[in-house]
PDB file of C-alpha atoms in Angstrom:
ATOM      1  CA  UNK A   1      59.015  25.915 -96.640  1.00 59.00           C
ATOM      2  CA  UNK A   2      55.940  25.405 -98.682  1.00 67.00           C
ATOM      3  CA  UNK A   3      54.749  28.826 -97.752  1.00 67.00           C
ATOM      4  CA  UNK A   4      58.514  30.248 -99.087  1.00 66.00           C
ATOM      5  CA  UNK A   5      57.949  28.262-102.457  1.00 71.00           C
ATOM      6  CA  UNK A   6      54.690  29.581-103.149  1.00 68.00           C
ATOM      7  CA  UNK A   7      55.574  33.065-102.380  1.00 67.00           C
ATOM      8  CA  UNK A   8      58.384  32.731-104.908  1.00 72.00           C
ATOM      9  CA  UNK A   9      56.514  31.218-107.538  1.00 74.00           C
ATOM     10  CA  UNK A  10      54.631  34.873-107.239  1.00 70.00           C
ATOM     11  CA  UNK A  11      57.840  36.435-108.604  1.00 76.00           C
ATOM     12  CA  UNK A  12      59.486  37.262-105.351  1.00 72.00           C
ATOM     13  CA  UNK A  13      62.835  35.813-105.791  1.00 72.00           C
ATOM     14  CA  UNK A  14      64.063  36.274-102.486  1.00 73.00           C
ATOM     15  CA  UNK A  15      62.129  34.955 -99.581  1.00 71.00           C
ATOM     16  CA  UNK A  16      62.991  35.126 -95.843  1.00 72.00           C
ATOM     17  CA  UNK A  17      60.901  33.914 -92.942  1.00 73.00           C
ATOM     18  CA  UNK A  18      60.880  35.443 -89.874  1.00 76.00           C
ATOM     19  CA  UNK A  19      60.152  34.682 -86.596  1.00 80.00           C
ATOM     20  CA  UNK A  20      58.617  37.337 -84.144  1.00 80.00           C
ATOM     21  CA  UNK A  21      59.671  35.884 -81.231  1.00 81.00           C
ATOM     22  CA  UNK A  22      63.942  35.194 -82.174  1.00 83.00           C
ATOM     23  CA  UNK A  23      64.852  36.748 -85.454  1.00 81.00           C
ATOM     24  CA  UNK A  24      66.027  39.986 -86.393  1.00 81.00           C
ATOM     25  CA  UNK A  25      63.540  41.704 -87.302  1.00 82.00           C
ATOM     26  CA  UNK A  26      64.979  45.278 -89.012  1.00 85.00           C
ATOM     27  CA  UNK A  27      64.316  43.131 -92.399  1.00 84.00           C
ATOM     28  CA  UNK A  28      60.577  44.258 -91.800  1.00 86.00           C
ATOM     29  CA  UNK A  29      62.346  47.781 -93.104  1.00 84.00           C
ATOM     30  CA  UNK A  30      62.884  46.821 -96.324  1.00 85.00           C
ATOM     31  CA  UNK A  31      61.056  44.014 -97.024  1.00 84.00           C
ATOM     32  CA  UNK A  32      58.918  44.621-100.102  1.00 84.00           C
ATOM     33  CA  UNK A  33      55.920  42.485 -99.156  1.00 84.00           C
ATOM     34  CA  UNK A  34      55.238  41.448 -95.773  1.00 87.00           C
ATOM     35  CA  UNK A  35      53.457  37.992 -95.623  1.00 85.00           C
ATOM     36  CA  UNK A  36      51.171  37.154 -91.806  1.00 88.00           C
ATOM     37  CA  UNK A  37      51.198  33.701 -91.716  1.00 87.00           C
ATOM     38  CA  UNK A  38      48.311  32.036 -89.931  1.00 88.00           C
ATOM     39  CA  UNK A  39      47.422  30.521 -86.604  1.00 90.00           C
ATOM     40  CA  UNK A  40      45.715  31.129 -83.744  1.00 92.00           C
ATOM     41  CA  UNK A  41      44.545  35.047 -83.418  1.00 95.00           C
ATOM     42  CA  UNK A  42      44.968  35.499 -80.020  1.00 96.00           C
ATOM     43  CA  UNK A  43      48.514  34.449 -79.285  1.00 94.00           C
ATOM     44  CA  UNK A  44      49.905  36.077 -82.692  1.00 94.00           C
ATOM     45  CA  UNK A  45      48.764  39.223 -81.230  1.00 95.00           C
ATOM     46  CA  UNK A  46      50.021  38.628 -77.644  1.00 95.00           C
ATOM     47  CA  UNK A  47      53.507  38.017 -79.970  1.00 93.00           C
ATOM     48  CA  UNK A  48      53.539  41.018 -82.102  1.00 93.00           C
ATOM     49  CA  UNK A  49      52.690  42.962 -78.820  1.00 94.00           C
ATOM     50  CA  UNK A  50      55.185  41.482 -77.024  1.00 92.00           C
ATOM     51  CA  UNK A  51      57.919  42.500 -79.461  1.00 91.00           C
ATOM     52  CA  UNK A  52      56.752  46.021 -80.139  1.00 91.00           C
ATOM     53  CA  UNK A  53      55.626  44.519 -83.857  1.00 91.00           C
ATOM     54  CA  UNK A  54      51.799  45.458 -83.956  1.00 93.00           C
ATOM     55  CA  UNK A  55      52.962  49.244 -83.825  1.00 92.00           C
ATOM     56  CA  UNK A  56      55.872  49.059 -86.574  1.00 92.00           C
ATOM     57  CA  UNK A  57      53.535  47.035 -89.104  1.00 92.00           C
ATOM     58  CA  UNK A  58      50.428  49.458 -88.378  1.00 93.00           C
ATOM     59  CA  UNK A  59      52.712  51.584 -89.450  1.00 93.00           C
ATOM     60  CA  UNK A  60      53.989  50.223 -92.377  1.00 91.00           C
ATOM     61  CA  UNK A  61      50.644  49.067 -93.778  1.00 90.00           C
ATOM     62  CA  UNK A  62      49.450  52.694 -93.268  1.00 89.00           C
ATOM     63  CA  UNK A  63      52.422  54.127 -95.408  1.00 90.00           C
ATOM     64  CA  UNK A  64      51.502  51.635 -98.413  1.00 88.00           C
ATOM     65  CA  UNK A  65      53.761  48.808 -97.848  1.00 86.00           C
ATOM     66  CA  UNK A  66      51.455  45.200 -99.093  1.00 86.00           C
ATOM     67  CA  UNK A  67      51.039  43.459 -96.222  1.00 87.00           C
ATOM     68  CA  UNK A  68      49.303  39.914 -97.218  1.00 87.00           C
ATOM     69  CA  UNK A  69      47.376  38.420 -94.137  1.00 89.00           C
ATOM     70  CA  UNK A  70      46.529  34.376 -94.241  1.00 90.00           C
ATOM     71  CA  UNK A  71      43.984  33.408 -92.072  1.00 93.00           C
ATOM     72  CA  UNK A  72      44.860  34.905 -88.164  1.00 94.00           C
ATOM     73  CA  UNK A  73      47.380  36.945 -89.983  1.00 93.00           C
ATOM     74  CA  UNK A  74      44.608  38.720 -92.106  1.00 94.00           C
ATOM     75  CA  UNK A  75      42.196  38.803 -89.037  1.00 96.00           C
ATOM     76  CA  UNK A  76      45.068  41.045 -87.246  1.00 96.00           C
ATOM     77  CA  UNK A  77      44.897  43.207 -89.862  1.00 94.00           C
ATOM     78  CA  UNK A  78      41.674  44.242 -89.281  1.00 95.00           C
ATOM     79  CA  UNK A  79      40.949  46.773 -86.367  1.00 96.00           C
ATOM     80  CA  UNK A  80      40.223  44.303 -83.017  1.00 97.00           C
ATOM     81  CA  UNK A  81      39.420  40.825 -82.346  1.00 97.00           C
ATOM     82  CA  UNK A  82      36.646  41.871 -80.689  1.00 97.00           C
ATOM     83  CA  UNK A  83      33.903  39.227 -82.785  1.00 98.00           C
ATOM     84  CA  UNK A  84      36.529  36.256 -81.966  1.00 97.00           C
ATOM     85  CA  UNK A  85      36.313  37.094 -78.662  1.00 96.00           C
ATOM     86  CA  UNK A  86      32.481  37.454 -78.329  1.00 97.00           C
ATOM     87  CA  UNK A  87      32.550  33.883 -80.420  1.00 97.00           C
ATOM     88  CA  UNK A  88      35.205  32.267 -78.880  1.00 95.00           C
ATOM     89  CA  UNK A  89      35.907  33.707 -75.709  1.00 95.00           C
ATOM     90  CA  UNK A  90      37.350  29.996 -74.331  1.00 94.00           C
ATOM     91  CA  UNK A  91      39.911  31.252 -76.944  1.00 92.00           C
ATOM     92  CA  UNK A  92      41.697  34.410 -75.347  1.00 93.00           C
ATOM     93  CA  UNK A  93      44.219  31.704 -73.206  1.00 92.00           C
ATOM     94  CA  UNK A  94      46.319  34.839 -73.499  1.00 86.00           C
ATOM     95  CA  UNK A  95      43.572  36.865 -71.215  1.00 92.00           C
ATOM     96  CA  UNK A  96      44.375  39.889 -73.483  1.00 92.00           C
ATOM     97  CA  UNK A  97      42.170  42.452 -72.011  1.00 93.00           C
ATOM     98  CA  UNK A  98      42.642  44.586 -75.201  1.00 95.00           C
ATOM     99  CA  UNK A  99      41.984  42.929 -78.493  1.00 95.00           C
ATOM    100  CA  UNK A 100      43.297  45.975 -80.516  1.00 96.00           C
ATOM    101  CA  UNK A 101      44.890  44.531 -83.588  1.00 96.00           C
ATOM    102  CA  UNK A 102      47.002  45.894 -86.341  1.00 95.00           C
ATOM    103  CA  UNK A 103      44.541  48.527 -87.626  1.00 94.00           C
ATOM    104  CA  UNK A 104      45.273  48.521 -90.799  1.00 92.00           C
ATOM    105  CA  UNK A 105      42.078  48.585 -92.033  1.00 92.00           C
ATOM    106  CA  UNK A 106      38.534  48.833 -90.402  1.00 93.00           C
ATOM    107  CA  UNK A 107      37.189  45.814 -92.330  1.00 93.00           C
ATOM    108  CA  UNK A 108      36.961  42.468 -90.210  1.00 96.00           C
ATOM    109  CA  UNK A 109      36.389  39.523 -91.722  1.00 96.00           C
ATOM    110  CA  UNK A 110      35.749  35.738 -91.343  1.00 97.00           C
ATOM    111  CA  UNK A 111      38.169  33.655 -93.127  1.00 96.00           C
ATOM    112  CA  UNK A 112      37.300  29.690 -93.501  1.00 96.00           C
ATOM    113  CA  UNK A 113      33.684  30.574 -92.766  1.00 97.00           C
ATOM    114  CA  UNK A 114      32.219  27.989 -95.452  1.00 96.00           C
ATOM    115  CA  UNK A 115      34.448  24.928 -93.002  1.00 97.00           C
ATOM    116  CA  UNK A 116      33.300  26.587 -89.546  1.00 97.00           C
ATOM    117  CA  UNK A 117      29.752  26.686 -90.473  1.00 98.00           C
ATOM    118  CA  UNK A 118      29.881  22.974 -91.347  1.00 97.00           C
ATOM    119  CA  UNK A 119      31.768  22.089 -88.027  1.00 96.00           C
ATOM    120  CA  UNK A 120      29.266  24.869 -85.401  1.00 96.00           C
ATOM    121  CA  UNK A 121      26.051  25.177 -87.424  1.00 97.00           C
ATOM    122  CA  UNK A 122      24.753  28.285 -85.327  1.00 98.00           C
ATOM    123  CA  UNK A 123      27.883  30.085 -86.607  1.00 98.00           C
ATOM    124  CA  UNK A 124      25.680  32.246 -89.075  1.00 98.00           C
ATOM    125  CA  UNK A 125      23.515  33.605 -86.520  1.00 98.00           C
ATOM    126  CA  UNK A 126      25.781  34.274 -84.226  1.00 98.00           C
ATOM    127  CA  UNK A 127      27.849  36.597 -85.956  1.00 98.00           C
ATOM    128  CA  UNK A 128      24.761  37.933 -87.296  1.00 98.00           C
ATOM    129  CA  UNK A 129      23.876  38.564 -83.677  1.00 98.00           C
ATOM    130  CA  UNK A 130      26.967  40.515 -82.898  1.00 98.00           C
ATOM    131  CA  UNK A 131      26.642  42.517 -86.234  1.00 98.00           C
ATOM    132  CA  UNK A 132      23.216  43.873 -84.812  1.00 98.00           C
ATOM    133  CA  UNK A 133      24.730  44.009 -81.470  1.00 98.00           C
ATOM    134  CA  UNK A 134      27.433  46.542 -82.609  1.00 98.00           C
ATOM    135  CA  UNK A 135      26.467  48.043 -85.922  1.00 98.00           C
ATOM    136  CA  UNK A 136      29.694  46.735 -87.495  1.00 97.00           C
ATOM    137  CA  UNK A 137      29.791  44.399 -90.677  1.00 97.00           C
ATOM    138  CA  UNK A 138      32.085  41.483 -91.264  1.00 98.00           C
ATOM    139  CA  UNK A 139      33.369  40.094 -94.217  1.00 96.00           C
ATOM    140  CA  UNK A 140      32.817  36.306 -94.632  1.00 97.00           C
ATOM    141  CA  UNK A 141      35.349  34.326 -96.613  1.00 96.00           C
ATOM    142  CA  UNK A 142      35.455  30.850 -97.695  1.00 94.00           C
ATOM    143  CA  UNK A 143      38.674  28.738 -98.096  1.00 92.00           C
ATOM    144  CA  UNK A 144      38.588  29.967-101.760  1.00 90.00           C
ATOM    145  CA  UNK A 145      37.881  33.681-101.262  1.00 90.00           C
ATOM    146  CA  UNK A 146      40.363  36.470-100.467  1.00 86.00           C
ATOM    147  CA  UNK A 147      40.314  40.698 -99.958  1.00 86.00           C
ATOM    148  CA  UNK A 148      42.448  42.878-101.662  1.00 85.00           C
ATOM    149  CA  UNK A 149      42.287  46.491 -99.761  1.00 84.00           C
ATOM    150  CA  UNK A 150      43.977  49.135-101.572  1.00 79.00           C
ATOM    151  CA  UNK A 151      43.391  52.078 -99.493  1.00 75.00           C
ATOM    152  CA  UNK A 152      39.346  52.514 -99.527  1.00 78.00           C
ATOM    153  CA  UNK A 153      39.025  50.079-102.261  1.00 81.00           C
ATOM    154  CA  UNK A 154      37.939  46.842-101.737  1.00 83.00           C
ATOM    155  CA  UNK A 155      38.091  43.889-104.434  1.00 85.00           C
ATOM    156  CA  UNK A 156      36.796  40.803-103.402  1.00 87.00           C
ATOM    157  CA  UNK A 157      39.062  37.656-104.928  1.00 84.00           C
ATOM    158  CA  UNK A 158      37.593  34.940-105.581  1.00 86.00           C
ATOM    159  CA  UNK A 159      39.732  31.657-106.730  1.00 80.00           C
ATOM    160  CA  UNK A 160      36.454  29.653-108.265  1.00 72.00           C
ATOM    161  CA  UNK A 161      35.736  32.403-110.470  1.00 59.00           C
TER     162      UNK A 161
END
């Protein structure tokens, strides 16, 4: 619910809230702006597998519909969860042997990174690690930090400034 109210104190009147796994999910269609909500990356993909999903909003995203990601959501948007598995492979409970995501974009990011740092101090370098390891950048977000991808723009948001 408070997800619902702040997306319609954004100006979208009409909210509905779906559920992968048991609604109807043709609204997807004709939604105007498709929210991810958070959670835990691994079984939200195993989900929007499961229900043929990952495909329909890769789909979407590519013909310009906003898709807003929040936390796991926004991770899935991304190309792979290939650095969350490398970090947290205790993680994949799902034993996902493919950890192709949404593909919506090729940027991956780190949301929450200023809180994980504080809670596994070696977080830094370890990401750092698998940056060198595969040549591929990631994005690191605080709490109060967000990405708006337009196509190949990029515009960092940033709600202290």
């Amino acid at each position: 619910m408070a997800l619902q109210q702040t997306v319609q104190q954004l100006g979208y009147a009409h909210v509905q809230l779906l559920d992968v796994l048991t609604d109807d999910l043709a609204a997807l269609n004709t939604a105007t702006v498709i929210i991810l909500n958070g959670g835990y990356e691994f079984l939200l993909l195993k989900n929007l597998r499961e229900t043929h999903v990952l495909e329909r909003l890769r789909t979407l995203a590519l013909a310009g519909k906003p898709i807003y990601g929040i936390s796991a959501g926004a991770i899935l948007l991304g190309p792979d969860l290939d650095l969350y598995a490398y970090l947290y492979p205790e993680d994949n409970t799902e034993q996902l042997a493919s950890t192709t995501a949404i593909n919506a974009t090729t940027i991956r990011i780190y949301p929450h990174y200023d809180v994980h740092c504080e809670v596994k101090p070696q977080l830094p370098q370890l990401i750092t690690d698998w940056e060198h390891k595969t040549g591929v950048t990631v994005k690191r977000l605080t709490n109060n930090q967000g990405l708006l991808v337009h196509g190949s723009q990029i515009q960092m948001i940033d709600s202290d400034s």
